[in-house]
CSV table of C-alpha atoms in Angstrom, one decimal:
chain,number,residue,atom,x,y,z
I,1,UNK,CA,14.7,61.6,30.0
I,2,UNK,CA,11.3,62.9,31.2
I,3,UNK,CA,8.0,61.1,30.4
I,4,UNK,CA,6.6,62.1,26.9
I,5,UNK,CA,3.5,64.2,27.1
I,6,UNK,CA,0.2,62.7,26.1
I,7,UNK,CA,-0.3,63.0,22.4
I,8,UNK,CA,-2.6,65.7,21.2
I,9,UNK,CA,-3.7,63.8,18.0
I,10,UNK,CA,-3.6,60.3,16.4
I,11,UNK,CA,-3.9,59.0,12.8
I,12,UNK,CA,-3.3,56.2,10.5
I,13,UNK,CA,-1.5,55.5,7.2
I,14,UNK,CA,-4.2,53.5,5.6
I,15,UNK,CA,-2.8,51.1,2.9
I,16,UNK,CA,-4.4,48.7,0.5
I,17,UNK,CA,-2.6,46.4,-1.8
I,18,UNK,CA,1.1,45.5,-1.7
I,19,UNK,CA,4.2,46.1,-3.7
I,20,UNK,CA,3.6,47.8,-7.0
I,21,UNK,CA,-0.2,47.7,-6.3
I,22,UNK,CA,0.1,49.5,-3.0
I,23,UNK,CA,-2.1,52.6,-2.5
I,24,UNK,CA,-2.3,55.2,0.3
I,25,UNK,CA,-5.5,56.9,1.6
I,26,UNK,CA,-5.3,60.7,1.5
I,27,UNK,CA,-7.6,63.6,2.2
I,28,UNK,CA,-7.9,67.2,1.0
I,29,UNK,CA,-8.9,69.9,3.5
I,30,UNK,CA,-10.2,73.0,1.8
I,31,UNK,CA,-9.6,75.2,4.9
I,32,UNK,CA,-5.9,74.6,4.6
I,33,UNK,CA,-5.8,73.7,0.9
I,34,UNK,CA,-3.6,70.7,1.8
I,35,UNK,CA,-3.3,67.0,1.0
I,36,UNK,CA,-2.6,65.0,4.2
I,37,UNK,CA,-3.3,61.8,6.0
I,38,UNK,CA,-6.4,61.3,8.1
I,39,UNK,CA,-5.8,62.2,11.8
I,40,UNK,CA,-7.4,64.3,14.5
I,41,UNK,CA,-7.4,65.3,18.1
I,42,UNK,CA,-8.0,63.0,21.0
I,43,UNK,CA,-11.2,63.4,22.8
I,44,UNK,CA,-11.0,63.7,26.6
I,45,UNK,CA,-10.2,60.4,28.3
I,46,UNK,CA,-9.7,58.6,24.9
I,47,UNK,CA,-6.9,56.2,24.1
I,48,UNK,CA,-4.8,57.3,21.1
I,49,UNK,CA,-5.5,54.1,19.2
I,50,UNK,CA,-9.3,54.6,19.5
I,51,UNK,CA,-8.9,58.2,18.4
I,52,UNK,CA,-6.9,57.1,15.3
I,53,UNK,CA,-9.6,54.7,14.2
I,54,UNK,CA,-12.4,57.1,14.9
I,55,UNK,CA,-10.8,60.0,13.0
I,56,UNK,CA,-10.2,57.9,9.9
I,57,UNK,CA,-13.8,56.9,9.9
I,58,UNK,CA,-15.1,60.4,10.5
I,59,UNK,CA,-12.9,62.0,7.8
I,60,UNK,CA,-13.2,59.3,5.1
I,61,UNK,CA,-16.1,56.9,5.9
I,62,UNK,CA,-13.8,53.9,6.1
I,63,UNK,CA,-13.6,51.7,9.1
I,64,UNK,CA,-10.0,50.5,9.8
I,65,UNK,CA,-8.1,48.3,12.2
I,66,UNK,CA,-4.6,49.2,13.4
I,67,UNK,CA,-1.5,47.3,12.6
I,68,UNK,CA,2.1,48.2,13.4
I,69,UNK,CA,2.8,51.5,15.2
I,70,UNK,CA,4.8,54.0,13.2
I,71,UNK,CA,5.9,56.4,15.9
I,72,UNK,CA,5.4,59.9,16.9
I,73,UNK,CA,5.6,63.2,15.0
I,74,UNK,CA,6.1,66.4,16.9
I,75,UNK,CA,5.8,70.0,15.6
I,76,UNK,CA,4.8,73.5,16.7
I,77,UNK,CA,1.5,74.9,15.6
I,78,UNK,CA,0.4,78.4,16.5
I,79,UNK,CA,3.2,78.5,19.0
I,80,UNK,CA,2.1,75.4,20.8
I,81,UNK,CA,3.8,71.9,20.7
I,82,UNK,CA,1.8,69.2,19.0
I,83,UNK,CA,2.3,65.5,19.1
I,84,UNK,CA,0.7,62.9,16.8
I,85,UNK,CA,0.9,59.1,17.1
I,86,UNK,CA,0.7,57.1,13.9
I,87,UNK,CA,-0.2,53.5,13.0
I,88,UNK,CA,-0.6,51.5,9.8
I,89,UNK,CA,-4.2,51.0,9.1
I,90,UNK,CA,-6.1,48.3,7.1
I,91,UNK,CA,-9.7,48.8,5.8
I,92,UNK,CA,-12.2,46.4,7.4
I,93,UNK,CA,-15.5,48.1,6.3
I,94,UNK,CA,-17.3,51.3,5.4
I,95,UNK,CA,-17.2,53.3,2.2
I,96,UNK,CA,-15.8,56.7,1.2
I,97,UNK,CA,-18.5,59.2,1.9
I,98,UNK,CA,-19.4,62.7,0.6
I,99,UNK,CA,-17.6,65.8,1.9
I,100,UNK,CA,-17.4,66.1,5.7
I,101,UNK,CA,-18.7,69.3,7.2
I,102,UNK,CA,-17.8,70.6,10.6
I,103,UNK,CA,-20.7,70.2,13.1
I,104,UNK,CA,-21.3,71.2,16.7
I,105,UNK,CA,-22.0,68.7,19.5
I,106,UNK,CA,-24.1,70.0,22.5
I,107,UNK,CA,-23.7,73.5,21.1
I,108,UNK,CA,-19.9,73.4,21.1
I,109,UNK,CA,-17.7,73.3,18.1
I,110,UNK,CA,-15.6,70.2,17.5
I,111,UNK,CA,-12.6,72.5,17.1
I,112,UNK,CA,-12.0,71.8,13.4
I,113,UNK,CA,-13.5,74.9,12.0
I,114,UNK,CA,-16.7,77.0,11.9
I,115,UNK,CA,-20.0,75.1,12.1
I,116,UNK,CA,-21.0,74.1,8.6
I,117,UNK,CA,-17.5,74.4,7.1
I,118,UNK,CA,-16.4,71.7,4.7
I,119,UNK,CA,-13.6,69.9,6.7
I,120,UNK,CA,-12.7,67.2,4.1
I,121,UNK,CA,-13.9,67.7,0.5
I,122,UNK,CA,-11.9,64.9,-1.3
I,123,UNK,CA,-10.8,61.4,-0.3
I,124,UNK,CA,-8.5,59.6,-2.7
I,125,UNK,CA,-6.3,56.5,-3.0
I,126,UNK,CA,-2.8,57.5,-4.2
I,127,UNK,CA,0.2,55.5,-5.4
I,128,UNK,CA,3.3,55.7,-3.2
I,129,UNK,CA,4.9,57.8,-5.9
I,130,UNK,CA,2.0,60.3,-5.8
I,131,UNK,CA,2.1,60.4,-2.0
I,132,UNK,CA,5.9,61.2,-2.0
I,133,UNK,CA,5.4,64.0,-4.5
I,134,UNK,CA,2.1,65.6,-3.5
I,135,UNK,CA,1.5,65.2,0.3
I,136,UNK,CA,1.8,68.7,1.8
I,137,UNK,CA,3.8,67.8,4.9
I,138,UNK,CA,7.2,66.2,5.4
I,139,UNK,CA,6.0,64.2,8.5
I,140,UNK,CA,3.2,62.7,6.4
I,141,UNK,CA,5.6,61.7,3.7
I,142,UNK,CA,7.9,60.1,6.2
I,143,UNK,CA,5.1,58.1,7.8
I,144,UNK,CA,4.0,56.8,4.4
I,145,UNK,CA,7.6,55.7,3.8
I,146,UNK,CA,7.7,53.9,7.1
I,147,UNK,CA,4.3,52.2,6.5
I,148,UNK,CA,5.3,50.9,3.1
I,149,UNK,CA,8.4,49.3,4.6
I,150,UNK,CA,6.3,47.2,7.1
I,151,UNK,CA,5.5,43.6,6.3
I,152,UNK,CA,1.9,42.5,7.2
I,153,UNK,CA,1.9,39.7,9.8
I,154,UNK,CA,-0.2,38.6,12.8
I,155,UNK,CA,-1.0,40.5,16.0
I,156,UNK,CA,-1.5,39.1,19.5
I,157,UNK,CA,-2.8,41.2,22.4
I,158,UNK,CA,-2.0,39.9,25.9
I,159,UNK,CA,-4.4,41.2,28.5
I,160,UNK,CA,-4.1,41.0,32.3
I,161,UNK,CA,-7.7,40.9,33.7
I,162,UNK,CA,-9.1,44.0,35.1
I,163,UNK,CA,-9.3,44.8,38.8
I,164,UNK,CA,-11.2,42.1,40.7
I,165,UNK,CA,-12.8,42.1,44.1
I,166,UNK,CA,-10.1,41.4,46.6
I,167,UNK,CA,-9.7,37.8,47.8
I,168,UNK,CA,-10.1,38.8,51.4
I,169,UNK,CA,-13.5,40.3,50.5
I,170,UNK,CA,-14.7,37.3,48.6
I,171,UNK,CA,-16.1,34.2,50.4
I,172,UNK,CA,-16.9,32.0,47.3
I,173,UNK,CA,-14.6,29.9,45.1
I,174,UNK,CA,-11.8,32.0,43.8
I,175,UNK,CA,-12.5,31.2,40.1
I,176,UNK,CA,-15.9,32.8,40.6
I,177,UNK,CA,-14.5,36.1,42.0
I,178,UNK,CA,-15.9,39.0,39.9
I,179,UNK,CA,-14.6,42.3,38.8
I,180,UNK,CA,-14.8,45.3,41.1
I,181,UNK,CA,-16.5,48.5,40.1
I,182,UNK,CA,-13.1,49.9,39.0
I,183,UNK,CA,-12.5,46.7,37.0
I,184,UNK,CA,-15.8,46.9,35.2
I,185,UNK,CA,-14.9,50.5,34.2
I,186,UNK,CA,-11.5,49.2,32.9
I,187,UNK,CA,-13.2,46.5,30.9
I,188,UNK,CA,-15.6,48.9,29.2
I,189,UNK,CA,-12.6,51.0,28.1
I,190,UNK,CA,-10.7,48.0,27.0
I,191,UNK,CA,-13.5,47.0,24.6
I,192,UNK,CA,-12.9,50.0,22.4
I,193,UNK,CA,-9.1,49.4,22.4
I,194,UNK,CA,-9.5,45.8,21.3
I,195,UNK,CA,-11.9,46.9,18.6
I,196,UNK,CA,-9.3,49.4,17.3
I,197,UNK,CA,-6.9,46.6,16.6
I,198,UNK,CA,-9.6,44.6,14.9
I,199,UNK,CA,-9.6,41.6,17.3
I,200,UNK,CA,-11.7,38.8,16.0
I,201,UNK,CA,-10.4,36.0,18.3
I,202,UNK,CA,-11.2,36.9,22.0
I,203,UNK,CA,-9.9,34.1,24.2
I,204,UNK,CA,-9.9,34.0,28.0
I,205,UNK,CA,-9.4,32.0,31.1
I,206,UNK,CA,-12.7,30.5,32.2
I,207,UNK,CA,-12.4,32.3,35.5
I,208,UNK,CA,-15.1,34.9,36.0
I,209,UNK,CA,-12.8,37.9,36.4
I,210,UNK,CA,-11.2,37.2,33.0
I,211,UNK,CA,-14.4,36.5,31.2
I,212,UNK,CA,-15.9,39.7,32.6
I,213,UNK,CA,-12.8,41.6,31.4
I,214,UNK,CA,-13.5,40.7,27.7
I,215,UNK,CA,-17.3,40.6,28.0
I,216,UNK,CA,-17.9,44.2,27.1
I,217,UNK,CA,-15.8,43.7,23.9
I,218,UNK,CA,-17.8,40.6,23.0
I,219,UNK,CA,-21.1,42.5,23.5
I,220,UNK,CA,-19.8,45.5,21.5
I,221,UNK,CA,-18.7,43.4,18.5
I,222,UNK,CA,-21.1,40.4,18.7
I,223,UNK,CA,-18.1,38.0,18.8
I,224,UNK,CA,-18.3,34.9,20.9
I,225,UNK,CA,-15.8,34.6,23.7
I,226,UNK,CA,-13.7,31.4,23.8
I,227,UNK,CA,-13.2,30.4,27.4
I,228,UNK,CA,-10.4,27.9,28.3
I,229,UNK,CA,-10.0,26.1,31.6
I,230,UNK,CA,-6.3,25.5,30.6
I,231,UNK,CA,-5.6,29.2,31.1
I,232,UNK,CA,-7.0,29.3,34.6
I,233,UNK,CA,-4.9,29.6,37.8
I,234,UNK,CA,-6.3,26.3,39.1
I,235,UNK,CA,-5.2,24.2,36.1
I,236,UNK,CA,-1.9,26.0,35.9
I,237,UNK,CA,-1.2,25.3,39.6
I,238,UNK,CA,-2.1,21.6,39.1
I,239,UNK,CA,-0.1,21.1,35.9
I,240,UNK,CA,1.7,24.1,34.3
I,241,UNK,CA,2.5,22.0,31.2
I,242,UNK,CA,-1.2,21.9,30.3
I,243,UNK,CA,-1.4,25.7,30.3
I,244,UNK,CA,1.8,26.1,28.4
I,245,UNK,CA,0.8,23.7,25.6
I,246,UNK,CA,-2.6,25.5,25.3
I,247,UNK,CA,-0.8,28.8,25.0
I,248,UNK,CA,1.6,27.4,22.4
I,249,UNK,CA,-1.3,26.1,20.4
I,250,UNK,CA,-3.0,29.6,20.5
I,251,UNK,CA,0.1,31.4,19.3
I,252,UNK,CA,0.5,28.9,16.4
I,253,UNK,CA,-3.2,29.5,15.5
I,254,UNK,CA,-2.6,33.3,15.5
I,255,UNK,CA,0.4,32.9,13.2
I,256,UNK,CA,-1.6,31.0,10.7
I,257,UNK,CA,-4.4,33.6,10.7
I,258,UNK,CA,-2.7,37.0,10.2
I,259,UNK,CA,-6.0,38.7,9.3
I,260,UNK,CA,-7.6,37.7,12.6
I,261,UNK,CA,-5.9,39.5,15.5
I,262,UNK,CA,-6.1,37.5,18.8
I,263,UNK,CA,-6.6,38.8,22.3
I,264,UNK,CA,-5.8,36.5,25.3
I,265,UNK,CA,-6.8,37.4,28.8
I,266,UNK,CA,-5.0,35.7,31.7
I,267,UNK,CA,-4.0,35.8,35.3
I,268,UNK,CA,-0.9,37.0,37.2
I,269,UNK,CA,0.6,33.4,37.9
I,270,UNK,CA,0.4,32.5,34.2
I,271,UNK,CA,1.6,35.8,32.8
I,272,UNK,CA,5.4,35.2,33.0
I,273,UNK,CA,4.9,32.0,31.0
I,274,UNK,CA,2.7,33.8,28.5
I,275,UNK,CA,5.1,36.7,28.1
I,276,UNK,CA,8.0,34.3,27.7
I,277,UNK,CA,6.3,32.5,24.8
I,278,UNK,CA,5.7,35.9,23.2
I,279,UNK,CA,9.3,36.8,23.6
I,280,UNK,CA,8.6,39.6,26.1
I,281,UNK,CA,10.5,40.8,29.1
I,282,UNK,CA,9.9,40.0,32.8
I,283,UNK,CA,8.2,43.3,33.7
I,284,UNK,CA,5.0,42.6,35.6
I,285,UNK,CA,1.7,43.6,34.1
I,286,UNK,CA,-0.7,45.9,35.9
I,287,UNK,CA,-4.4,45.0,36.2
I,288,UNK,CA,-6.2,46.0,33.0
I,289,UNK,CA,-2.9,46.4,31.1
I,290,UNK,CA,-2.5,45.2,27.5
I,291,UNK,CA,0.6,44.3,25.5
I,292,UNK,CA,0.1,44.4,21.8
I,293,UNK,CA,2.7,42.2,20.0
I,294,UNK,CA,3.1,42.7,16.3
I,295,UNK,CA,4.8,40.1,14.0
I,296,UNK,CA,5.9,40.0,10.4
I,297,UNK,CA,4.8,37.3,7.9
I,298,UNK,CA,7.6,35.0,9.2
I,299,UNK,CA,6.5,35.2,12.8
I,300,UNK,CA,9.3,37.5,13.9
I,301,UNK,CA,8.4,40.2,16.5
I,302,UNK,CA,8.6,43.7,15.0
I,303,UNK,CA,6.9,45.9,17.6
I,304,UNK,CA,5.4,45.8,21.1
I,305,UNK,CA,3.0,48.3,22.5
I,306,UNK,CA,2.4,48.6,26.3
I,307,UNK,CA,-1.0,50.1,27.1
I,308,UNK,CA,-1.7,50.5,30.8
I,309,UNK,CA,-5.3,51.0,31.9
I,310,UNK,CA,-6.2,54.6,32.5
I,311,UNK,CA,-8.1,53.7,35.6
């Protein structure tokens, strides 16, 4: 089977409440006179996860974080294949704003209609029954059904540090080896990705290359990085048990705080141990790569997303 094409759009099924109290966020677009879920096109060089969060905020005014992935919807529009990636979304801020009008950026249309058109004129919370009956598209109704079947749990993001200066080109102590220019670029892009998942616990090895990998995220969000010597190569080489116990403690902490997604940045020698404790396979991680591991409320793994760096 060939590699799936890059998605053209991304969106989120935004939920609030559970069980009989559950509600789904929907939008009305007067241009099409339809009721649908918030979604939109990816910008050039943008991760789908970041696009999903951005589009929800642009169309509704609500800031969300992503939870479990719901899969891909594919269809034909105006004779061209379209592909949309979906996630469950949880509101973390913002407020529903007045109707959204189409604007131009740098003199160019954003592609959603003529300049000044009303893109979204109504944003509402519907019950699952309303969504099943009134959403205009089959794909949207299917995604809502999938989202309602998910069980909220905790999320852990395992990050391999971005590209560092090569050892042969560094004369100082290895733990002080910094990121390369490419690595700094990877770290800046990673910051938006971690924010899309609502990471509130950024944790890293105390080595410079790991700290610098998460530093742009910390600066973007105002969160404080937690640095741990126990996750460094030096401590792991001296006593692997120390590093393993530290990782176990972190995963237990993540499980007890489902509303606080955790990102852990580590090194190649430790990654097999880290992946093993997360119940992942043996496939090596590339520099700047992130594995997003989703769990249910019992701690069972329900989904894993592999997100390689674009650079």
